[in-house]
Amino acid sequence: MSKAAELAALIANVNNGSSLAAKNFIINGNMNVAQRGTSTTGLGADGATYNTADRFCHSLGNTAGRFTSAIIADGPSGFANCLKLSCTTADTSVAATEYFHLQHRMEGQNLQSIAKGTADAKPITASFYVKGNASATYVAELYDADNTRQISKTFSVTTSWSRVELTFPADTTGALDDDNALSLQLAIHLHDGSNFTSGTTNSSAWASATTANRGNSSATSFFDSTSRTFFLTGVQLEIGEKATEFEHEPYEATFRKCQRYYLKRQAGSAYSYWGSGHNASATAARLHQNFPVEMNHIPVLETTAADTFYAYSIDTVALSDVPTINNPSVWGSAVTFPTGSGTLTAGRGANAIARDSTSAYLAFESEL
Amino acid sequence: MEFKNAKYVKDYMDEEKKTEPYISISCTVDGRILSIPTVVGNRYYDEAMKQVKAGTLTIKDAD
């Protein structure tokens, strides 16, 4: 796009209600943040899991297909990283109920400027860069979880990076809730059974969700071959009918946004400290963890095994069980480190440290 | 979600918490070691309760 065309698109979108800054509703669209790790193999079991790129969810059901999700140093000009999905087990006998959707879930209070469900509703445009091992066609869907409404559009993938630009019309029906819960998701359908494809793709206007109209019968199945790959980066969703240049932001800005949903504190050395607290009893040390940003909702605690931690009060004490969450809020939580052995002195100061393990971590998760 | 080795955890260290015997559930979910607060509205806790109600999940009492 020429600079003049880019400026015209930007002005058109601003006139439609978009912002010059913070215009992208997608968090981590350039795949720069991967707190959980940069590669996970053997994915494909039923469920919705976050494994590599922060904020991007692998949602699967009923398929025998398996894949690897990875963040790799590849991308079109201006992008250092992308999400690469590689099929490792094919599934060519596709049952009606099967699906694999790559989702980005957004909370309603961040989407009020779209004015969805009002007479002033705005069109929105999704854009992203894709490539694959071969030509393919997939479906991108916007799904309104508050009002069970949706709209889908197909897009093409080639073996070279190309930018997909999809404009979705305004929807004057179904306001998005002004709260912290899931309201809207952008989903890329990579594999759909006939339950999703037996109707006619609902592509021209938002409508009450009918499962059969969410996919497309001509779309490619990501699980059709073990040579199948799908690369994605530069994901943007903005107000307006034009896709404007991807909004790059400082790493720490994206990182902070991601921490609202997942916050990982990994040992930086073999005996890293996680902060201080006290011995709540003779058999447990307790620390308080403050969160750098308010989390989306009260989180769960994710940890490594008990033998990757010590309670430390005067001396190191092995844990008898895994750490547990205690009286959490959206801004912080106590974490209890049980020792079981009765060797601690209640009330005395305590720490928790890694037990000769750089893989040890505490993480708090409040994904939508 | 596939819950394994689910067990309630008591806040037995705090005398004042005796009226709230279970404060979390320790388990693995899809291979991840989790401590789930007993808070209605948390998607993990709600799913665990749904599976308990359906009879597909049993959560052990706290030690």
Tab-separated table of C-alpha atoms in Angstrom:
chain	number	residue	atom	x	y	z
A	1	MET	CA	0.000	0.000	0.000
A	2	SER	CA	1.354	3.452	-0.882
A	3	LYS	CA	1.818	6.046	1.844
A	4	ALA	CA	-0.999	8.119	0.373
A	5	ALA	CA	-3.330	5.123	0.368
A	6	GLU	CA	-2.272	4.224	3.909
A	7	LEU	CA	-3.031	7.768	5.083
A	8	ALA	CA	-6.389	7.742	3.338
A	9	ALA	CA	-7.278	4.423	4.979
A	10	LEU	CA	-6.208	5.728	8.359
A	11	ILE	CA	-8.286	8.886	7.987
A	12	ALA	CA	-11.275	6.872	6.832
A	13	ASN	CA	-11.011	4.634	9.882
A	14	VAL	CA	-10.587	7.568	12.257
A	15	ASN	CA	-13.721	9.080	10.752
A	16	ASN	CA	-15.376	5.745	11.500
A	17	GLY	CA	-14.400	5.957	15.155
A	18	SER	CA	-10.995	4.292	15.276
A	19	SER	CA	-8.012	5.673	17.164
A	20	LEU	CA	-4.611	6.671	15.869
A	21	ALA	CA	-3.028	4.797	18.762
A	22	ALA	CA	-4.155	1.659	20.557
A	23	LYS	CA	-6.327	0.883	17.552
A	24	ASN	CA	-5.649	-2.862	17.629
A	25	PHE	CA	-8.055	-4.933	19.722
A	26	ILE	CA	-5.708	-7.922	19.401
A	27	ILE	CA	-3.039	-8.404	22.064
A	28	ASN	CA	0.307	-9.873	21.001
A	29	GLY	CA	-0.656	-9.938	17.326
A	30	ASN	CA	3.019	-9.986	16.344
A	31	MET	CA	3.654	-13.107	18.452
A	32	ASN	CA	6.479	-11.511	20.428
A	33	VAL	CA	5.338	-12.750	23.853
A	34	ALA	CA	5.386	-16.475	24.663
A	35	GLN	CA	5.526	-16.820	28.445
A	36	ARG	CA	4.538	-20.489	28.439
A	37	GLY	CA	7.280	-21.488	26.016
A	38	THR	CA	8.159	-21.349	22.356
A	39	SER	CA	7.229	-24.884	21.320
A	40	THR	CA	4.717	-27.507	22.406
A	41	THR	CA	4.334	-30.848	20.686
A	42	GLY	CA	1.537	-33.400	20.701
A	43	LEU	CA	-1.327	-30.929	20.840
A	44	GLY	CA	-4.787	-31.866	19.600
A	45	ALA	CA	-6.692	-33.274	22.550
A	46	ASP	CA	-10.138	-31.889	23.282
A	47	GLY	CA	-10.151	-28.543	25.002
A	48	ALA	CA	-9.036	-24.947	24.769
A	49	THR	CA	-5.388	-24.445	25.654
A	50	TYR	CA	-2.812	-21.690	25.535
A	51	ASN	CA	0.586	-23.182	24.802
A	52	THR	CA	2.923	-20.810	22.983
A	53	ALA	CA	1.937	-17.304	21.855
A	54	ASP	CA	0.257	-15.446	24.687
A	55	ARG	CA	-3.453	-14.746	24.121
A	56	PHE	CA	-3.761	-17.227	21.236
A	57	CYS	CA	-5.843	-20.251	22.147
A	58	HIS	CA	-5.867	-23.655	20.461
A	59	SER	CA	-9.454	-24.870	20.664
A	60	LEU	CA	-10.049	-28.448	19.548
A	61	GLY	CA	-12.688	-31.102	19.667
A	62	ASN	CA	-13.027	-34.746	18.685
A	63	THR	CA	-10.122	-34.954	16.267
A	64	ALA	CA	-7.338	-37.526	16.063
A	65	GLY	CA	-5.137	-34.931	14.395
A	66	ARG	CA	-2.095	-33.776	16.344
A	67	PHE	CA	0.187	-30.817	15.836
A	68	THR	CA	3.090	-28.762	17.130
A	69	SER	CA	2.655	-25.118	18.008
A	70	ALA	CA	5.804	-22.998	17.937
A	71	ILE	CA	7.010	-19.429	17.912
A	72	ILE	CA	9.771	-19.098	15.359
A	73	ALA	CA	11.944	-16.292	14.029
A	74	ASP	CA	10.180	-15.787	10.717
A	75	GLY	CA	7.799	-13.233	9.322
A	76	PRO	CA	7.186	-10.660	6.639
A	77	SER	CA	9.257	-7.484	6.648
A	78	GLY	CA	9.008	-5.759	10.030
A	79	PHE	CA	8.006	-8.862	11.978
A	80	ALA	CA	10.584	-10.856	13.930
A	81	ASN	CA	8.310	-13.713	15.000
A	82	CYS	CA	5.368	-15.764	13.902
A	83	LEU	CA	3.240	-18.618	15.162
A	84	LYS	CA	3.915	-21.821	13.265
A	85	LEU	CA	1.514	-24.752	13.453
A	86	SER	CA	2.734	-28.075	12.027
A	87	CYS	CA	0.523	-31.115	11.577
A	88	THR	CA	2.241	-34.193	13.040
A	89	THR	CA	-0.645	-36.675	12.890
A	90	ALA	CA	-3.108	-36.421	10.042
A	91	ASP	CA	-6.849	-36.920	10.414
A	92	THR	CA	-8.457	-37.535	7.050
A	93	SER	CA	-11.522	-39.325	8.341
A	94	VAL	CA	-13.274	-36.243	9.594
A	95	ALA	CA	-16.256	-36.796	11.874
A	96	ALA	CA	-19.053	-34.242	11.907
A	97	THR	CA	-18.185	-32.885	15.335
A	98	GLU	CA	-14.475	-32.280	14.777
A	99	TYR	CA	-12.899	-28.859	14.893
A	100	PHE	CA	-9.638	-26.976	15.354
A	101	HIS	CA	-10.014	-23.231	15.830
A	102	LEU	CA	-7.194	-20.829	16.615
A	103	GLN	CA	-8.884	-18.215	18.769
A	104	HIS	CA	-8.192	-14.791	20.183
A	105	ARG	CA	-10.658	-14.017	22.974
A	106	MET	CA	-11.476	-10.416	23.892
A	107	GLU	CA	-13.255	-8.907	26.883
A	108	GLY	CA	-16.274	-6.698	26.313
A	109	GLN	CA	-15.115	-3.614	28.181
A	110	ASN	CA	-12.326	-3.170	25.637
A	111	LEU	CA	-14.738	-3.295	22.707
A	112	GLN	CA	-17.341	-0.667	23.568
A	113	SER	CA	-16.027	1.709	20.873
A	114	ILE	CA	-17.364	-0.663	18.224
A	115	ALA	CA	-20.833	0.311	19.469
A	116	LYS	CA	-22.071	-3.119	18.472
A	117	GLY	CA	-25.769	-3.556	18.947
A	118	THR	CA	-26.548	0.136	18.507
A	119	ALA	CA	-27.553	2.341	15.599
A	120	ASP	CA	-23.991	3.703	15.641
A	121	ALA	CA	-22.341	0.316	15.241
A	122	LYS	CA	-19.011	0.403	13.393
A	123	PRO	CA	-17.589	-1.918	10.754
A	124	ILE	CA	-14.385	-3.645	11.829
A	125	THR	CA	-11.496	-4.985	9.810
A	126	ALA	CA	-9.276	-7.945	10.588
A	127	SER	CA	-5.866	-8.216	8.995
A	128	PHE	CA	-3.033	-10.706	9.403
A	129	TYR	CA	-0.081	-12.221	7.571
A	130	VAL	CA	-0.164	-15.895	6.649
A	131	LYS	CA	1.668	-18.545	4.698
A	132	GLY	CA	1.741	-22.333	4.555
A	133	ASN	CA	3.419	-25.328	3.012
A	134	ALA	CA	0.974	-25.205	0.102
A	135	SER	CA	-2.051	-23.269	-1.080
A	136	ALA	CA	-4.980	-23.517	1.269
A	137	THR	CA	-8.263	-21.878	2.151
A	138	TYR	CA	-9.403	-21.305	5.711
A	139	VAL	CA	-12.182	-19.406	7.461
A	140	ALA	CA	-11.848	-16.394	9.763
A	141	GLU	CA	-14.819	-15.868	12.039
A	142	LEU	CA	-15.922	-13.174	14.438
A	143	TYR	CA	-18.077	-14.704	17.159
A	144	ASP	CA	-20.105	-12.601	19.585
A	145	ALA	CA	-20.240	-14.722	22.737
A	146	ASP	CA	-22.650	-12.365	24.502
A	147	ASN	CA	-25.359	-12.673	21.879
A	148	THR	CA	-24.360	-15.887	20.042
A	149	ARG	CA	-24.008	-14.048	16.747
A	150	GLN	CA	-21.313	-14.502	14.153
A	151	ILE	CA	-19.963	-13.793	10.708
A	152	SER	CA	-17.332	-15.739	8.734
A	153	LYS	CA	-15.144	-15.061	5.735
A	154	THR	CA	-12.794	-17.315	3.803
A	155	PHE	CA	-9.197	-16.404	3.018
A	156	SER	CA	-6.366	-17.909	1.033
A	157	VAL	CA	-2.907	-19.013	2.039
A	158	THR	CA	0.056	-19.479	-0.295
A	159	THR	CA	3.647	-20.545	0.252
A	160	SER	CA	4.754	-16.906	0.603
A	161	TRP	CA	3.793	-14.364	3.214
A	162	SER	CA	0.679	-12.436	2.196
A	163	ARG	CA	-1.548	-10.080	4.106
A	164	VAL	CA	-5.195	-11.022	4.523
A	165	GLU	CA	-7.622	-8.116	4.949
A	166	LEU	CA	-11.223	-8.892	5.871
A	167	THR	CA	-13.831	-6.240	6.614
A	168	PHE	CA	-16.851	-7.194	8.658
A	169	PRO	CA	-19.921	-4.955	8.453
A	170	ALA	CA	-21.422	-3.149	11.417
A	171	ASP	CA	-23.843	-5.126	13.537
A	172	THR	CA	-26.695	-3.088	14.984
A	173	THR	CA	-27.993	-6.121	16.882
A	174	GLY	CA	-26.572	-7.467	20.119
A	175	ALA	CA	-24.584	-5.121	22.328
A	176	LEU	CA	-21.365	-6.418	23.847
A	177	ASP	CA	-21.386	-6.514	27.638
A	178	ASP	CA	-19.316	-3.787	29.277
A	179	ASP	CA	-17.473	-6.148	31.593
A	180	ASN	CA	-14.354	-8.279	31.932
A	181	ALA	CA	-15.860	-11.444	30.464
A	182	LEU	CA	-15.416	-12.902	26.991
A	183	SER	CA	-17.505	-10.971	24.477
A	184	LEU	CA	-15.898	-11.387	21.089
A	185	GLN	CA	-13.490	-13.863	19.603
A	186	LEU	CA	-11.590	-13.888	16.356
A	187	ALA	CA	-11.281	-17.511	15.310
A	188	ILE	CA	-9.432	-19.083	12.421
A	189	HIS	CA	-11.080	-22.354	11.484
A	190	LEU	CA	-8.269	-24.718	10.526
A	191	HIS	CA	-10.271	-27.927	10.601
A	192	ASP	CA	-14.036	-28.344	10.653
A	193	GLY	CA	-16.340	-31.340	10.553
A	194	SER	CA	-19.610	-31.182	8.691
A	195	ASN	CA	-21.414	-29.793	11.715
A	196	PHE	CA	-19.638	-26.530	10.866
A	197	THR	CA	-19.709	-26.753	7.081
A	198	SER	CA	-22.984	-28.344	6.003
A	199	GLY	CA	-24.797	-25.021	5.607
A	200	THR	CA	-23.946	-21.875	3.698
A	201	THR	CA	-21.125	-19.771	5.084
A	202	ASN	CA	-22.591	-16.708	6.734
A	203	SER	CA	-20.281	-14.132	5.173
A	204	SER	CA	-22.179	-10.979	4.277
A	205	ALA	CA	-23.885	-9.884	7.495
A	206	TRP	CA	-23.871	-10.771	11.164
A	207	ALA	CA	-26.518	-13.313	12.084
A	208	SER	CA	-27.626	-15.441	14.968
A	209	ALA	CA	-25.064	-18.241	15.108
A	210	THR	CA	-25.979	-21.388	13.230
A	211	THR	CA	-23.183	-23.910	13.602
A	212	ALA	CA	-23.586	-25.269	10.068
A	213	ASN	CA	-22.963	-21.787	8.631
A	214	ARG	CA	-19.825	-20.962	10.594
A	215	GLY	CA	-17.323	-22.862	8.419
A	216	ASN	CA	-16.999	-23.503	4.701
A	217	SER	CA	-17.329	-26.808	2.879
A	218	SER	CA	-14.521	-25.916	0.460
A	219	ALA	CA	-12.052	-24.990	3.166
A	220	THR	CA	-8.824	-26.907	3.656
A	221	SER	CA	-8.344	-29.223	6.597
A	222	PHE	CA	-5.121	-28.449	8.456
A	223	PHE	CA	-5.004	-32.134	9.396
A	224	ASP	CA	-5.149	-33.418	5.820
A	225	SER	CA	-1.431	-34.244	5.735
A	226	THR	CA	1.598	-34.319	8.025
A	227	SER	CA	3.296	-31.901	5.662
A	228	ARG	CA	0.678	-29.235	6.403
A	229	THR	CA	1.889	-26.046	8.080
A	230	PHE	CA	0.250	-22.728	8.893
A	231	PHE	CA	2.164	-19.551	9.755
A	232	LEU	CA	0.549	-16.468	11.287
A	233	THR	CA	1.657	-13.045	12.513
A	234	GLY	CA	0.680	-9.366	12.416
A	235	VAL	CA	-2.867	-9.997	13.599
A	236	GLN	CA	-4.894	-6.820	13.907
A	237	LEU	CA	-8.572	-6.028	14.464
A	238	GLU	CA	-9.543	-2.381	14.158
A	239	ILE	CA	-12.532	-0.147	13.629
A	240	GLY	CA	-13.181	0.860	10.042
A	241	GLU	CA	-13.473	-0.580	6.581
A	242	LYS	CA	-9.774	-0.388	5.783
A	243	ALA	CA	-6.860	-2.419	7.063
A	244	THR	CA	-4.175	-0.004	8.172
A	245	GLU	CA	-0.552	-0.775	8.904
A	246	PHE	CA	-0.010	-3.093	11.853
A	247	GLU	CA	0.369	-1.184	15.085
A	248	HIS	CA	3.739	-2.140	16.553
A	249	GLU	CA	4.156	-1.292	20.213
A	250	PRO	CA	7.042	-1.623	22.682
A	251	TYR	CA	7.596	-5.161	23.911
A	252	GLU	CA	6.892	-4.207	27.510
A	253	ALA	CA	3.513	-2.732	26.543
A	254	THR	CA	2.441	-5.994	24.928
A	255	PHE	CA	3.953	-7.992	27.790
A	256	ARG	CA	1.952	-6.048	30.392
A	257	LYS	CA	-1.261	-6.580	28.444
A	258	CYS	CA	-0.541	-10.319	28.339
A	259	GLN	CA	0.097	-10.407	32.090
A	260	ARG	CA	-3.511	-9.470	32.703
A	261	TYR	CA	-4.313	-13.022	31.581
A	262	TYR	CA	-1.155	-14.990	32.354
A	263	LEU	CA	1.693	-14.090	34.649
A	264	LYS	CA	4.674	-16.407	34.868
A	265	ARG	CA	7.532	-16.097	37.323
A	266	GLN	CA	10.196	-18.549	36.297
A	267	ALA	CA	13.378	-19.213	38.245
A	268	GLY	CA	16.165	-17.084	36.850
A	269	SER	CA	18.805	-19.239	38.512
A	270	ALA	CA	18.997	-22.605	40.265
A	271	TYR	CA	18.073	-21.076	43.638
A	272	SER	CA	15.910	-18.090	42.685
A	273	TYR	CA	13.795	-16.443	45.368
A	274	TRP	CA	10.094	-15.815	44.902
A	275	GLY	CA	9.860	-13.233	47.637
A	276	SER	CA	9.369	-13.251	51.341
A	277	GLY	CA	6.639	-14.162	53.756
A	278	HIS	CA	6.299	-16.075	56.976
A	279	ASN	CA	5.770	-19.563	58.290
A	280	ALA	CA	2.027	-19.877	58.639
A	281	SER	CA	2.564	-22.949	60.816
A	282	ALA	CA	5.232	-25.513	61.586
A	283	THR	CA	4.366	-27.243	58.313
A	284	ALA	CA	3.906	-24.470	55.780
A	285	ALA	CA	5.607	-21.311	54.559
A	286	ARG	CA	3.477	-18.653	52.937
A	287	LEU	CA	4.456	-15.853	50.560
A	288	HIS	CA	2.476	-13.052	49.010
A	289	GLN	CA	2.745	-12.388	45.305
A	290	ASN	CA	1.723	-8.985	43.979
A	291	PHE	CA	0.654	-8.853	40.350
A	292	PRO	CA	2.117	-6.087	38.159
A	293	VAL	CA	-1.283	-5.496	36.544
A	294	GLU	CA	-4.774	-6.326	37.715
A	295	MET	CA	-5.652	-9.723	36.317
A	296	ASN	CA	-8.815	-10.328	34.333
A	297	HIS	CA	-10.385	-12.269	37.188
A	298	ILE	CA	-9.220	-14.228	40.241
A	299	PRO	CA	-6.583	-16.558	38.797
A	300	VAL	CA	-5.573	-20.162	39.278
A	301	LEU	CA	-2.012	-20.999	40.279
A	302	GLU	CA	0.103	-23.143	37.975
A	303	THR	CA	3.380	-24.568	39.268
A	304	THR	CA	6.096	-27.069	38.625
A	305	ALA	CA	6.377	-30.168	40.824
A	306	ALA	CA	6.931	-30.034	44.596
A	307	ASP	CA	10.534	-31.181	44.263
A	308	THR	CA	11.469	-28.054	42.305
A	309	PHE	CA	10.950	-25.801	45.370
A	310	TYR	CA	12.310	-25.335	48.891
A	311	ALA	CA	10.716	-23.467	51.728
A	312	TYR	CA	13.537	-21.472	53.260
A	313	SER	CA	13.495	-20.303	56.859
A	314	ILE	CA	16.859	-20.487	58.601
A	315	ASP	CA	17.476	-23.562	56.454
A	316	THR	CA	16.016	-25.109	53.338
A	317	VAL	CA	13.107	-27.521	53.800
A	318	ALA	CA	11.782	-29.768	51.054
A	319	LEU	CA	8.097	-29.545	50.169
A	320	SER	CA	5.687	-32.348	50.970
A	321	ASP	CA	3.267	-31.288	48.255
A	322	VAL	CA	2.892	-28.724	45.472
A	323	PRO	CA	2.368	-25.030	46.325
A	324	THR	CA	-1.245	-23.933	46.639
A	325	ILE	CA	-3.092	-20.687	46.081
A	326	ASN	CA	-4.466	-18.941	49.135
A	327	ASN	CA	-6.944	-16.064	49.323
A	328	PRO	CA	-6.288	-14.751	45.816
A	329	SER	CA	-7.584	-11.496	44.399
A	330	VAL	CA	-7.148	-9.855	41.010
A	331	TRP	CA	-4.153	-7.896	42.331
A	332	GLY	CA	-2.259	-10.518	44.281
A	333	SER	CA	-2.320	-13.817	46.096
A	334	ALA	CA	-0.739	-15.710	48.937
A	335	VAL	CA	0.949	-18.970	47.976
A	336	THR	CA	1.436	-21.730	50.520
A	337	PHE	CA	4.444	-24.058	50.393
A	338	PRO	CA	3.620	-27.137	52.501
A	339	THR	CA	6.522	-28.981	54.124
A	340	GLY	CA	4.620	-31.518	56.169
A	341	SER	CA	7.613	-32.228	58.358
A	342	GLY	CA	6.926	-29.798	61.192
A	343	THR	CA	10.404	-28.335	61.136
A	344	LEU	CA	9.410	-24.710	60.568
A	345	THR	CA	8.777	-22.211	63.345
A	346	ALA	CA	5.382	-20.562	63.015
A	347	GLY	CA	5.596	-16.811	62.606
A	348	ARG	CA	9.236	-16.716	61.623
A	349	GLY	CA	10.202	-15.094	58.313
A	350	ALA	CA	10.320	-17.388	55.312
A	351	ASN	CA	11.109	-17.481	51.615
A	352	ALA	CA	10.482	-19.924	48.844
A	353	ILE	CA	13.325	-20.702	46.507
A	354	ALA	CA	14.001	-22.909	43.545
A	355	ARG	CA	15.435	-26.295	44.472
A	356	ASP	CA	18.410	-26.406	42.156
A	357	SER	CA	16.017	-25.950	39.266
A	358	THR	CA	15.872	-23.243	36.620
A	359	SER	CA	12.682	-24.829	35.293
A	360	ALA	CA	10.727	-24.083	38.486
A	361	TYR	CA	7.989	-21.480	38.166
A	362	LEU	CA	4.866	-20.008	39.671
A	363	ALA	CA	2.289	-18.788	37.168
A	364	PHE	CA	-1.134	-17.220	37.576
A	365	GLU	CA	-3.733	-17.702	34.879
A	366	SER	CA	-6.962	-15.843	34.278
A	367	GLU	CA	-7.580	-16.431	30.569
A	368	LEU	CA	-11.022	-15.860	29.164
B	1	MET	CA	-10.767	-30.282	30.812
B	2	GLU	CA	-9.367	-33.496	32.181
B	3	PHE	CA	-8.826	-33.262	35.929
B	4	LYS	CA	-6.532	-35.792	37.591
B	5	ASN	CA	-5.582	-36.392	41.233
B	6	ALA	CA	-8.006	-33.717	42.400
B	7	LYS	CA	-7.825	-33.039	46.113
B	8	TYR	CA	-9.272	-30.316	48.302
B	9	VAL	CA	-6.862	-28.211	50.321
B	10	LYS	CA	-7.741	-26.721	53.688
B	11	ASP	CA	-6.393	-23.509	55.094
B	12	TYR	CA	-5.707	-25.409	58.278
B	13	MET	CA	-2.937	-23.029	59.259
B	14	ASP	CA	-5.331	-20.159	59.982
B	15	GLU	CA	-7.561	-20.621	62.997
B	16	GLU	CA	-9.974	-17.979	61.782
B	17	LYS	CA	-10.523	-19.853	58.540
B	18	LYS	CA	-12.038	-22.924	60.102
B	19	THR	CA	-15.433	-21.932	58.805
B	20	GLU	CA	-14.083	-22.180	55.251
B	21	PRO	CA	-12.523	-25.629	55.252
B	22	TYR	CA	-11.697	-25.857	51.556
B	23	ILE	CA	-9.874	-22.960	49.977
B	24	SER	CA	-8.520	-24.610	46.846
B	25	ILE	CA	-8.335	-27.767	44.774
B	26	SER	CA	-4.955	-29.230	43.878
B	27	CYS	CA	-4.936	-31.254	40.675
B	28	THR	CA	-3.476	-31.637	37.247
B	29	VAL	CA	-5.502	-30.339	34.315
B	30	ASP	CA	-4.415	-31.469	30.879
B	31	GLY	CA	-1.000	-32.193	32.345
B	32	ARG	CA	-0.568	-28.868	34.141
B	33	ILE	CA	-0.202	-28.739	37.932
B	34	LEU	CA	-2.863	-26.329	39.140
B	35	SER	CA	-4.167	-24.956	42.401
B	36	ILE	CA	-7.725	-23.804	41.791
B	37	PRO	CA	-9.373	-21.389	44.217
B	38	THR	CA	-12.863	-22.399	45.290
B	39	VAL	CA	-14.380	-19.336	43.680
B	40	VAL	CA	-17.610	-19.548	41.707
B	41	GLY	CA	-17.038	-17.930	38.313
B	42	ASN	CA	-13.518	-19.264	37.931
B	43	ARG	CA	-13.719	-21.347	34.751
B	44	TYR	CA	-11.663	-24.208	36.220
B	45	TYR	CA	-13.652	-24.353	39.456
B	46	ASP	CA	-16.961	-24.126	37.625
B	47	GLU	CA	-15.925	-26.934	35.273
B	48	ALA	CA	-14.768	-29.094	38.194
B	49	MET	CA	-18.096	-28.595	39.956
B	50	LYS	CA	-19.922	-29.427	36.724
B	51	GLN	CA	-17.986	-32.681	36.398
B	52	VAL	CA	-18.555	-33.508	40.076
B	53	LYS	CA	-22.283	-32.977	39.577
B	54	ALA	CA	-22.211	-35.158	36.482
B	55	GLY	CA	-20.457	-37.880	38.461
B	56	THR	CA	-17.388	-37.870	36.218
B	57	LEU	CA	-15.015	-36.318	38.741
B	58	THR	CA	-14.353	-37.145	42.367
B	59	ILE	CA	-12.374	-34.725	44.491
B	60	LYS	CA	-10.629	-36.245	47.482
B	61	ASP	CA	-11.056	-34.677	50.881
B	62	ALA	CA	-8.214	-32.630	52.245
B	63	ASP	CA	-5.489	-34.419	54.209
